[in-house]
XYZ file of C-alpha atoms in Angstrom:
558
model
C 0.000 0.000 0.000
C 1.389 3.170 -0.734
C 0.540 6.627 1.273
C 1.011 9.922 -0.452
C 1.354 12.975 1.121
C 2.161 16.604 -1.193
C 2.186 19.984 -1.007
C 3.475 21.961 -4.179
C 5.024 25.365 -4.000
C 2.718 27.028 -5.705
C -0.055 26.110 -3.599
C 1.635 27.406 -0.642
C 2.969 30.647 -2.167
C -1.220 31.321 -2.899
C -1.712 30.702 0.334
C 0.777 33.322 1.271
C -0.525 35.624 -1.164
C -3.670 35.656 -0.036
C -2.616 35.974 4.097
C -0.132 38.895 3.322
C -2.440 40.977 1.063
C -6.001 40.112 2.770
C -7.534 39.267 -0.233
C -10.850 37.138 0.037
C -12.948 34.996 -2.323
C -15.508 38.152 -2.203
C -13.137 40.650 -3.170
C -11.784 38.517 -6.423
C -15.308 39.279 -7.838
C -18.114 35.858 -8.086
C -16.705 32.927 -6.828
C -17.254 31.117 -3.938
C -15.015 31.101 -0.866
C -14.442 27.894 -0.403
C -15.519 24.358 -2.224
C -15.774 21.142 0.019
C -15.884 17.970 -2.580
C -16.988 14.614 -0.924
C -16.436 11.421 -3.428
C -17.236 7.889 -2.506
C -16.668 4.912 -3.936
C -18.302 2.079 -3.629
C -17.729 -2.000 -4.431
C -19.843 -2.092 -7.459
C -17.952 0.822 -8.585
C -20.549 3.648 -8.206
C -19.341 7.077 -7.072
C -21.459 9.570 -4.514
C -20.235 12.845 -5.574
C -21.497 15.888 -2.885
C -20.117 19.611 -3.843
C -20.839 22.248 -1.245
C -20.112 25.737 -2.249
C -20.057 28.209 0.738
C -20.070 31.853 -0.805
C -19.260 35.204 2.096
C -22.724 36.785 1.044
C -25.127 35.823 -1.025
C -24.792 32.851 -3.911
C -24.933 34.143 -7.392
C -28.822 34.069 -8.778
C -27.844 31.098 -11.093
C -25.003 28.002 -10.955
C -24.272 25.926 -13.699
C -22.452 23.032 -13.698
C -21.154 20.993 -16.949
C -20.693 17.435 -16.124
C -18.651 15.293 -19.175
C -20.819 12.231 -19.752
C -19.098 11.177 -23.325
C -15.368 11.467 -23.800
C -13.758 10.804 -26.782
C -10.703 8.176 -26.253
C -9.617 8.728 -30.073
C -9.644 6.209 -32.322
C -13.507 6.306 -32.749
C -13.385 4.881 -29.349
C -15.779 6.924 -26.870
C -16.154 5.934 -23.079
C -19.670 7.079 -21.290
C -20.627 7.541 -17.861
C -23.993 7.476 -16.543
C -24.922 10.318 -14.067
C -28.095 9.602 -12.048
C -29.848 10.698 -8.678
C -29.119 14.893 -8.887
C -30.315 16.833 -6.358
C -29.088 20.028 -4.665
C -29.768 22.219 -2.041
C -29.238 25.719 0.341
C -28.362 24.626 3.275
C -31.700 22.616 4.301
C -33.609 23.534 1.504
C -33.629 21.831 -1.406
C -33.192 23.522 -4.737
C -34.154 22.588 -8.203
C -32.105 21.086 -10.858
C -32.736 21.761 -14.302
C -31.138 19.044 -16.303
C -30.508 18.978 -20.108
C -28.171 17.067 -22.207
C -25.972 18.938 -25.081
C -23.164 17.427 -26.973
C -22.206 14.834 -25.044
C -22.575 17.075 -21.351
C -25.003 17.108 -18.436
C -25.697 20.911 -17.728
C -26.956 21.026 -14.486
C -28.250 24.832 -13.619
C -29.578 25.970 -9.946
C -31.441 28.789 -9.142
C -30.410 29.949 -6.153
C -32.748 32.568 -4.864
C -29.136 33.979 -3.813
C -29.275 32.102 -0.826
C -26.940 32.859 2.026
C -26.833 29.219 2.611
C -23.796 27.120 1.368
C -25.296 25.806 -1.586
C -24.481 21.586 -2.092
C -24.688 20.043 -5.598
C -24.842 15.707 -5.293
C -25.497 13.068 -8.110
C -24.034 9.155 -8.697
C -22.061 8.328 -11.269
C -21.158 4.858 -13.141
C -18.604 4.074 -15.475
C -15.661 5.545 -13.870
C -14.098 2.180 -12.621
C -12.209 0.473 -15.946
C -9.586 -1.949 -16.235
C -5.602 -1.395 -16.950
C -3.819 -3.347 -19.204
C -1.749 -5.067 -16.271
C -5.720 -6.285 -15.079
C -5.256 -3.508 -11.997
C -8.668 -1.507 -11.601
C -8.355 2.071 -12.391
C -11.216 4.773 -10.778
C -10.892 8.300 -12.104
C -13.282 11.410 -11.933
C -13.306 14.702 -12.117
C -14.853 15.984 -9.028
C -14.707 19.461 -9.737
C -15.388 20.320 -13.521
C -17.621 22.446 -15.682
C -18.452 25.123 -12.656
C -19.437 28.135 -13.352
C -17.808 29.956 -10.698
C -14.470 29.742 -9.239
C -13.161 29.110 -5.884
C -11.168 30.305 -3.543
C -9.700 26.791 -1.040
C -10.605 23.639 -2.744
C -10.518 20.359 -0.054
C -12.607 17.081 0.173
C -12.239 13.936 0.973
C -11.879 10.158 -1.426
C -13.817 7.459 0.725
C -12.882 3.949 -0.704
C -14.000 0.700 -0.217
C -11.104 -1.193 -0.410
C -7.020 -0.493 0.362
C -5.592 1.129 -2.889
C -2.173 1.008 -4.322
C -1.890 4.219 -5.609
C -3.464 7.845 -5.357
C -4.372 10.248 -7.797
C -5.502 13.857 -7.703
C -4.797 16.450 -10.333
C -6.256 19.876 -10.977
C -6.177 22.701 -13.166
C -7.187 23.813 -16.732
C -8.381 21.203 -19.240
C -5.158 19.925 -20.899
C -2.890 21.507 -18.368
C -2.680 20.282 -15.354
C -0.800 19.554 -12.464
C -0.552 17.738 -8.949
C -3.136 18.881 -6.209
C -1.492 21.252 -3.467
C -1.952 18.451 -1.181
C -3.464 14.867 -1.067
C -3.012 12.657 1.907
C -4.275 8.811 1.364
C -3.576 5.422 2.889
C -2.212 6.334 6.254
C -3.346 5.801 9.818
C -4.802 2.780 8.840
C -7.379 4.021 6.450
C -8.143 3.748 2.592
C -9.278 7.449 2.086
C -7.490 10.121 0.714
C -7.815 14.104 1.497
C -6.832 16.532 -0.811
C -6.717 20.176 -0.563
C -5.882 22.773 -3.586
C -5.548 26.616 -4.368
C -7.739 29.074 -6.223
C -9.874 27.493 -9.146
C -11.071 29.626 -11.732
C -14.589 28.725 -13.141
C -14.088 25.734 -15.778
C -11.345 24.318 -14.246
C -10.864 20.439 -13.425
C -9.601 18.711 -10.262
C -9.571 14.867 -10.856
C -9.691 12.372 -8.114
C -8.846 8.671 -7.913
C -7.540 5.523 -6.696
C -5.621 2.125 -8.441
C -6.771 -1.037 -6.816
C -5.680 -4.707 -6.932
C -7.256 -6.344 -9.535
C -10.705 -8.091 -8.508
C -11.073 -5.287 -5.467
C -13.534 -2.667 -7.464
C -16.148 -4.101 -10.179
C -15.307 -2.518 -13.241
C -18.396 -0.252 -14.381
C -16.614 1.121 -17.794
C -19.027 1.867 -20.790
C -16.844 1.938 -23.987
C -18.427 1.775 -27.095
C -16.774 2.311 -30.818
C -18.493 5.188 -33.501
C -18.069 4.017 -36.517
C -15.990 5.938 -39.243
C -14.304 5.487 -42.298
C -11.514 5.723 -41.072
C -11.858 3.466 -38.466
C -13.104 0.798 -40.553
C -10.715 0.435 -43.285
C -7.796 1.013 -40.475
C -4.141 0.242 -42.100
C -2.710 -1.118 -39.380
C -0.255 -4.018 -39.658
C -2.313 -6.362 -38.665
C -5.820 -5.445 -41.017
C -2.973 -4.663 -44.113
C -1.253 -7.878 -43.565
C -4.421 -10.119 -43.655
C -5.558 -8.132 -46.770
C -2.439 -9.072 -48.591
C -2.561 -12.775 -47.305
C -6.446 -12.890 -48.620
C -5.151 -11.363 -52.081
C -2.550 -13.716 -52.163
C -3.817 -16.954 -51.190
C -6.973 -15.855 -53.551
C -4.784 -14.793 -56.581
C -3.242 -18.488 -56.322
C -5.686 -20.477 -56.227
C -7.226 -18.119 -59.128
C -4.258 -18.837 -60.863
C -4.162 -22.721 -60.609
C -7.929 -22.998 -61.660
C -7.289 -20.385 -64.383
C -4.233 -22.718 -65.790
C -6.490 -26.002 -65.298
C -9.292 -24.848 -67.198
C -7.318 -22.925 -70.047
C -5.504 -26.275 -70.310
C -8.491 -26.698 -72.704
C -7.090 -24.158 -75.072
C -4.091 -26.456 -75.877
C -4.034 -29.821 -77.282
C -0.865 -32.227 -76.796
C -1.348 -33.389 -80.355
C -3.340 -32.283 -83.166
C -5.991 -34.344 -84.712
C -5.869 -34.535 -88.519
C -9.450 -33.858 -89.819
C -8.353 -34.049 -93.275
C -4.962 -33.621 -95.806
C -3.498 -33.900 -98.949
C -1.600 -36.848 -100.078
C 1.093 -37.001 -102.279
C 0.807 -40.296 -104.854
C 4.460 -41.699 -106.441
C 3.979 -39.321 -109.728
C 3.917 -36.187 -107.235
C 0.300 -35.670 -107.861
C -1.649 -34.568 -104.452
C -5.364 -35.808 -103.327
C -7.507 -34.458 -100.849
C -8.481 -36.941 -98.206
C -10.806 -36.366 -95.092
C -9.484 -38.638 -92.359
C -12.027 -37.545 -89.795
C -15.843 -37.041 -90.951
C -15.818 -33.654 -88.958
C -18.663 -31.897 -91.529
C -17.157 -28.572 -92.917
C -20.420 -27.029 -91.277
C -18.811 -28.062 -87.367
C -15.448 -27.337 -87.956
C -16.435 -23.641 -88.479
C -18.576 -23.944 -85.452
C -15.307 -25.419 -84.043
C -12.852 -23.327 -84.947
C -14.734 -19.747 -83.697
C -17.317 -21.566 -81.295
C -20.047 -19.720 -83.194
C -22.441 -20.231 -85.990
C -22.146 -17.709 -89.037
C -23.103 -17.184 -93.140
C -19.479 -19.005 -93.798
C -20.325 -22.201 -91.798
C -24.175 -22.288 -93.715
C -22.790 -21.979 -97.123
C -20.088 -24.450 -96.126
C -22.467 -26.550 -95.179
C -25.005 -25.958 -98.524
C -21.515 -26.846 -100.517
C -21.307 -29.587 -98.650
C -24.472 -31.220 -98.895
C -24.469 -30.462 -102.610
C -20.770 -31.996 -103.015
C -22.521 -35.379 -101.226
C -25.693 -35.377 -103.191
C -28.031 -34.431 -101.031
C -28.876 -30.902 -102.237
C -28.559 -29.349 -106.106
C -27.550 -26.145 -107.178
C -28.572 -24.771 -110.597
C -28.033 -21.023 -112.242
C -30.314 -19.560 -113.670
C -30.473 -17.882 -116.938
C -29.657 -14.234 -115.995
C -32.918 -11.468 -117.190
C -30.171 -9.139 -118.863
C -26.389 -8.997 -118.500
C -27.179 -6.400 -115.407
C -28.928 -8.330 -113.593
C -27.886 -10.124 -110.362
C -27.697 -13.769 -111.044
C -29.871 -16.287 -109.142
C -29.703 -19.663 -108.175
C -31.994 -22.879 -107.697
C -31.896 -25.097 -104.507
C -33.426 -28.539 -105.068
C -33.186 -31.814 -102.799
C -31.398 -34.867 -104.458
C -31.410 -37.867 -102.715
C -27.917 -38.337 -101.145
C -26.168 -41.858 -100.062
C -25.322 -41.149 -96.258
C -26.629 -39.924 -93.327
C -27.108 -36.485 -92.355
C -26.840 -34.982 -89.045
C -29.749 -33.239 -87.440
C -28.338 -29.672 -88.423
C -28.220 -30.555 -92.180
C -31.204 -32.135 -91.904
C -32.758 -28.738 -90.851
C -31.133 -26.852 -93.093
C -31.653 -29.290 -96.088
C -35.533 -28.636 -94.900
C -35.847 -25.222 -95.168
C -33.622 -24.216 -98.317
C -34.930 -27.548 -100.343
C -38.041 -29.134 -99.048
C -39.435 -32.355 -100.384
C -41.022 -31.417 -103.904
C -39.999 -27.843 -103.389
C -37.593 -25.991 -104.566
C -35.585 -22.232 -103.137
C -34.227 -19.406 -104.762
C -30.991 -17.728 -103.539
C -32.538 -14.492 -103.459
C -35.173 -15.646 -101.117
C -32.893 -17.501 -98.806
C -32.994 -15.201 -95.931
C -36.510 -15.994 -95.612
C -36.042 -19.657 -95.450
C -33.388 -19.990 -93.554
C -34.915 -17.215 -90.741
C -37.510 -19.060 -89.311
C -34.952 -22.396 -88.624
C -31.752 -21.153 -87.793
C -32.135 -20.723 -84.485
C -32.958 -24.272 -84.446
C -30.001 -25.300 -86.492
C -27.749 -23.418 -84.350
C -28.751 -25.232 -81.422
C -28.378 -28.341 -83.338
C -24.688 -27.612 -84.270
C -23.833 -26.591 -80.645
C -25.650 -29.935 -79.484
C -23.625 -32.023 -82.500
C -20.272 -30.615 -80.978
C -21.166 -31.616 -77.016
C -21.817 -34.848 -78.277
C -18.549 -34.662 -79.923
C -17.254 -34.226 -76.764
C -15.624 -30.733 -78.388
C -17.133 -28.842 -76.054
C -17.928 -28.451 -72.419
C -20.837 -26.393 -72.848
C -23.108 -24.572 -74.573
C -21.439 -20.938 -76.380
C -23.125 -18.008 -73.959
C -24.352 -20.426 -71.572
C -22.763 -19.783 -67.985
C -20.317 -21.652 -66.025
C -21.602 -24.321 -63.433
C -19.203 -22.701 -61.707
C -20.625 -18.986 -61.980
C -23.367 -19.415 -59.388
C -21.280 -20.115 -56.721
C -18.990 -17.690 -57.861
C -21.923 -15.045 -57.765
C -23.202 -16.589 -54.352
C -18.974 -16.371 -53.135
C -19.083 -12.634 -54.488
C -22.833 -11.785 -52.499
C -21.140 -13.149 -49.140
C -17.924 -11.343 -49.632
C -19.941 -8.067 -49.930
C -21.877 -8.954 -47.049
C -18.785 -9.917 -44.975
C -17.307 -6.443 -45.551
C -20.510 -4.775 -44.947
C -20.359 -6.226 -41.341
C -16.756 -6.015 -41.271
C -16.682 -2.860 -41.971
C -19.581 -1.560 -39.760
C -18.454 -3.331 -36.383
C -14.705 -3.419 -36.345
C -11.655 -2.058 -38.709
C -11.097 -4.959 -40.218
C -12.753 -3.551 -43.292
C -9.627 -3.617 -45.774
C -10.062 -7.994 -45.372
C -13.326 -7.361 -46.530
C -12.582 -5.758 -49.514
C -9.748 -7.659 -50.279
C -12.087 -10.877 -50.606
C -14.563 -8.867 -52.618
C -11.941 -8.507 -54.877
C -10.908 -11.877 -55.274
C -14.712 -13.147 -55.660
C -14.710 -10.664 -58.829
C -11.259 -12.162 -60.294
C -13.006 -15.582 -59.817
C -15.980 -13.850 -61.514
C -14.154 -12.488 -64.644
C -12.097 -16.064 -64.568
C -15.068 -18.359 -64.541
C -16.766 -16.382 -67.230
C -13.180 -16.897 -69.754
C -13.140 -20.384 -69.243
C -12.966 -21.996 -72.480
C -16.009 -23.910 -73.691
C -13.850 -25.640 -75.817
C -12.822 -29.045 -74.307
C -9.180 -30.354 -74.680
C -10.339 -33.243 -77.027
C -12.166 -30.128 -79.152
C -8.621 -28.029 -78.814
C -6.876 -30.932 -80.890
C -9.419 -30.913 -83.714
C -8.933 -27.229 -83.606
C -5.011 -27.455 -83.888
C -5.917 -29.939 -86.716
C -7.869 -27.657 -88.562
C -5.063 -24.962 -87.830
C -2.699 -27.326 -89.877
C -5.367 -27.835 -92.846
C -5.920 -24.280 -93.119
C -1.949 -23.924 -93.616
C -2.298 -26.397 -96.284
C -5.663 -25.072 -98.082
C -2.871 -21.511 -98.174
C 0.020 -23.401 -99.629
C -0.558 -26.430 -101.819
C 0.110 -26.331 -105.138
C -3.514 -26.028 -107.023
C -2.310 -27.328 -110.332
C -0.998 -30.831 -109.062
C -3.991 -32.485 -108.754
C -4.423 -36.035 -110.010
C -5.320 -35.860 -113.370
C -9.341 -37.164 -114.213
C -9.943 -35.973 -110.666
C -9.812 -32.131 -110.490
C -13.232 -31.839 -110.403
C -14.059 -34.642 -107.508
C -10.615 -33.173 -105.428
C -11.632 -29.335 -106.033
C -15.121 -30.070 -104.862
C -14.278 -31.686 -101.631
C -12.037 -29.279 -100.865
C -13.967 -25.977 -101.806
C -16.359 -26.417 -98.229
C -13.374 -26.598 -96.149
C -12.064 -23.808 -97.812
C -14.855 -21.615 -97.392
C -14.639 -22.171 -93.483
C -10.878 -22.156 -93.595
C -9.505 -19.696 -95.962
C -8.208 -19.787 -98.903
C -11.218 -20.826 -101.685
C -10.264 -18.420 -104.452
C -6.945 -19.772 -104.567
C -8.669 -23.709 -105.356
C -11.248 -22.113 -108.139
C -8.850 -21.215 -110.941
C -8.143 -25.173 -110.600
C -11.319 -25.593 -112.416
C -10.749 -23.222 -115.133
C -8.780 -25.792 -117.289
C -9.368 -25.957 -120.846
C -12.558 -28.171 -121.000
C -11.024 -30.830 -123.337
C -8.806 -32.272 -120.378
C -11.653 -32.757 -118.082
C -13.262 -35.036 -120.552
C -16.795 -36.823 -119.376
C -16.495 -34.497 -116.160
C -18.965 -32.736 -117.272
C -21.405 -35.252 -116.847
C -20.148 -36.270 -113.545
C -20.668 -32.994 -111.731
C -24.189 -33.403 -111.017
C -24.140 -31.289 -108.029
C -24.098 -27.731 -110.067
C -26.186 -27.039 -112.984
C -26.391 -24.049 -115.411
C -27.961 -22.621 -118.648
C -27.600 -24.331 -122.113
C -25.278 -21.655 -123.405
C -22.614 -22.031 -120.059
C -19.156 -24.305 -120.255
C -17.230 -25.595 -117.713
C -14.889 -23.244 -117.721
C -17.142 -20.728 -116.195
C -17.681 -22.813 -113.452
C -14.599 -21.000 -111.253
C -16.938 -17.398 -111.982
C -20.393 -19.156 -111.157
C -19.122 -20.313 -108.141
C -17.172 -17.370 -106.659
C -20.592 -15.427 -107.470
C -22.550 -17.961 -105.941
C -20.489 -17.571 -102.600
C -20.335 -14.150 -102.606
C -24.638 -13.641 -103.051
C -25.055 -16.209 -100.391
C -22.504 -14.825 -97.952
C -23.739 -11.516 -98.357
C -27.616 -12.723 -98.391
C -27.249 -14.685 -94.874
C -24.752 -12.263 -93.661
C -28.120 -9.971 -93.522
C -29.859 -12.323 -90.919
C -26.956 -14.166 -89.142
């Protein structure tokens, strides 16, 4: 236990002062003469506070007292104390206390009536009593604050409930003060502590208090945290460091599944769909190894349906026999020439897209024009789209439907709603707000990863790198090598894959040989028809026109 006992020297030069010159309380203008505090504690940590203000005359008309009852700790952190039971009084008459609350003060005002009496101000406050960080119990109050008149002798008396281990009294302006004049505690065998001060101007503070073992007091605090920006994305160590470690844990993991699924992109080893093979006289033929339909591989290649990967597959159904194409005599020489689309009967099977397709341009006993395609193909390509998207799963080319979402995105979206919530409460009831954004952030790079994953499947990537090496050959084979009696057949094989590929104008001068070395191939090219007056050698014209109406027809609607 430790017993105090001070007197400063500027308390007892005042003291002089006032002895040598005769000066009284009175004569320094409104303030009271003398100001006897009484503070007791008790176990449950609730504080009696009794101020009796003894004035040589007559009390001021009004007193006003400004009691703190919200104190800002920093750090958004505010402690409150809860004052209760006022009541005041003139010597044995009681007085009336007007109460009202402002900013985080009690203002207590008393009209006097300018009583002679000494005039005694008492209320109870809780939430002085708080806890140090070495678990000793800490009681602190300002006894004197907030008055509106000063005083000439401050003394009082600390009554405490249990044996202390330290004393504390302190007085003087807000922000500056010092030690009382003198403060006595802990001796003769008793807990309390008297304390006695100098001249207090009006608004000045004298703080009283005692440190107890810990256990001895119950603690009565009232801290509560206002929430600010600040505050709740704080960049401390600890709140930065976790954000980094969420970002960085998130980012690999991202990474992995990003690598995973993009494995999709890249095959080990491409598939041939189809080449050209080189016989012992150096002639080349065009073989398809793979049926992959010229109609999927453009569906394949861009994982979309457009005009190129219809008129592929028109040439293509017209190359197997299925569909036939005949010009028509032009009106004049102006005029934009026109085509004929009639069903043959072909010698395989069709797929469910070219069966759709075969529907609407040639129907059964029905014939289409070129010019009136759009309309035709319209009302089922929606249909045949589906069908080509649907031909490709089966393939096992790709995962998914194109524009179809993830099976992964709505957990993603769900991961992204509860990272948003998480911060919201994160960032409302502690400062641990920079975590929460930090996983909002990572449930959008999982958004934006989940929605580039490829729908392309790795078996689907090697037909693609196949097609990548056919479309370097369709650019760089010799056209005028092919096996002699066969241009026709080998040119219009190829021509589909070419239109979905690249590189058809190059393969139509091939048919633009003199007609006398195709011989009866005339005959055998059932697949496009024309008027009595055209040759064979306008074929390569007829069909670059044909290719260019249709792409720009269904490029219209597609």
């Amino acid at each position: 236990m430790r017993r105090s006992t001070k007197m400063t020297a500027a308390g007892l030069f005042a003291l002089a002062l006032l002895w040598a010159t005769g000066l009284t309380p009175a004569q320094a203008g409104d303030r009271a003469a003398r100001l006897e505090i009484d503070v007791a504690l008790t176990l449950e940590g609730r504080a009696s506070v009794s101020q009796t203000l003894d004035f040589e005359g007559a009390a001021p008309e009004t007193l006003t007292q400004e009691i703190v009852s919200l104190v800002d700790q920093g750090d958004s952190v505010r402690a409150e104390f809860v004052i209760s039971d006022i009541s005041a009084s003139a010597g044995d008459q009681p007085l009336e206390v007007a109460v009202e609350s402002k900013d985080g003060r009690q203002i207590l005002s008393l009209a006097t009536g300018r009583s002679t009496q000494p005039i005694t101000l008492r209320y109870t406050v809780s939430g002085a009593t708080a806890a140090a960080a070495d678990g000793s119990v800490r009681f602190a109050w300002d006894a004197l604050q907030g008055l509106s008149v000063g005083v000439a002798q401050v003394s009082g008396r600390l009554t405490l409930p249990a044996v202390a281990d330290d004393y504390i009294c302190d007085s003087g302006q807000p922000g500056a003060m010092t030690t009382c004049a003198t403060y006595t505690g802990g001796v003769h065998g008793s807990s309390n502590m008297d304390f006695t001060d100098t001249e207090r101007q009006a608004g000045d503070v004298l703080t009283v208090g005692a440190v107890f073992p810990p256990g001895s007091v119950q603690i009565t605090e009232r801290v509560s945290q206002s929430w600010s920006l600040g505050r709740a994305l704080s960049l401390g160590w600890p709140q930065v460091g976790a954000a980094v470690g969420v970002v960085v844990v998130g980012g690999l993991l991202l990474f992995g599944f990003f690598r995973r699924r993009r494995a999709g992109l890249v095959a080990p080893a491409p598939q041939t769909v189809a080449s050209f093979e080189t016989d012992s006289d150096g002639n080349i033929a065009f073989v398809v190894t793979d049926q992959i339909r010229p109609g999927l591989v453009g569906t394949l290649a861009d994982e979309s349906v457009d005009p190129a990967d219809i008129l592929a597959s028109l040439l293509d159904l017209a190359v197997r026999g299925h569909l036939r194409i005949t010009e028509l005599p032009r009106e004049s020489v102006y005029a934009v020439p026109d085509w004929l689309l009639t069903r043959h009967q072909g010698g395989d099977e069709l797929a469910e897209y070219e069966r759709q397709l075969l529907e609407a341009v040639a129907p059964v006993d029905a014939a289409t024009r070129v010019s009136d395609l759009v309309q035709v193909v319209a009302a089922s390509i929606g249909g045949m789209q589906q069908s080509l998207y649907k031909q490709v799963i089966a393939d096992g080319w790709f995962s998914r439907l194109p524009g179809v979402r993830s099976k992964w995105s709505p957990l993603v979206w769900v991961g992204l709603g509860l990272s948003v919530l998480a911060t919201a409460g994160l960032m409302l009831w502690t400062s641990w707000g920079l975590v929460g954004l930090a996983l909002v952030t990572v449930s959008l790079l999982s958004l934006l990863t989940v929605q580039d994953q490829p729908v392309r499947t790795p078996a689907g990537a090697a037909v693609v790198a196949g097609l990548s090496a056919l479309s370097a050959e369709l650019h760089s084979v010799p056209t005028d090598r092919l096996r002699p009696g066969h241009e026709l057949a080998d040119v219009s094989a190829v021509l589909p894959y070419a239109v979905v590929l690249g590189g058809w104008e190059r393969w139509l001068p091939a048919l633009a040989a003199p007609e006398s070395e195709f011989g009866s191939q005339t005959v055998a090219l059932d697949w496009y028809q024309a008027p009595e007056d055209w040759h064979l050698s306008d074929l390569p014209y007829s069909l670059k026109s044909f290719i260019t109406v249709v792409i720009g027809a269904l490029s219209s609607r597609v």
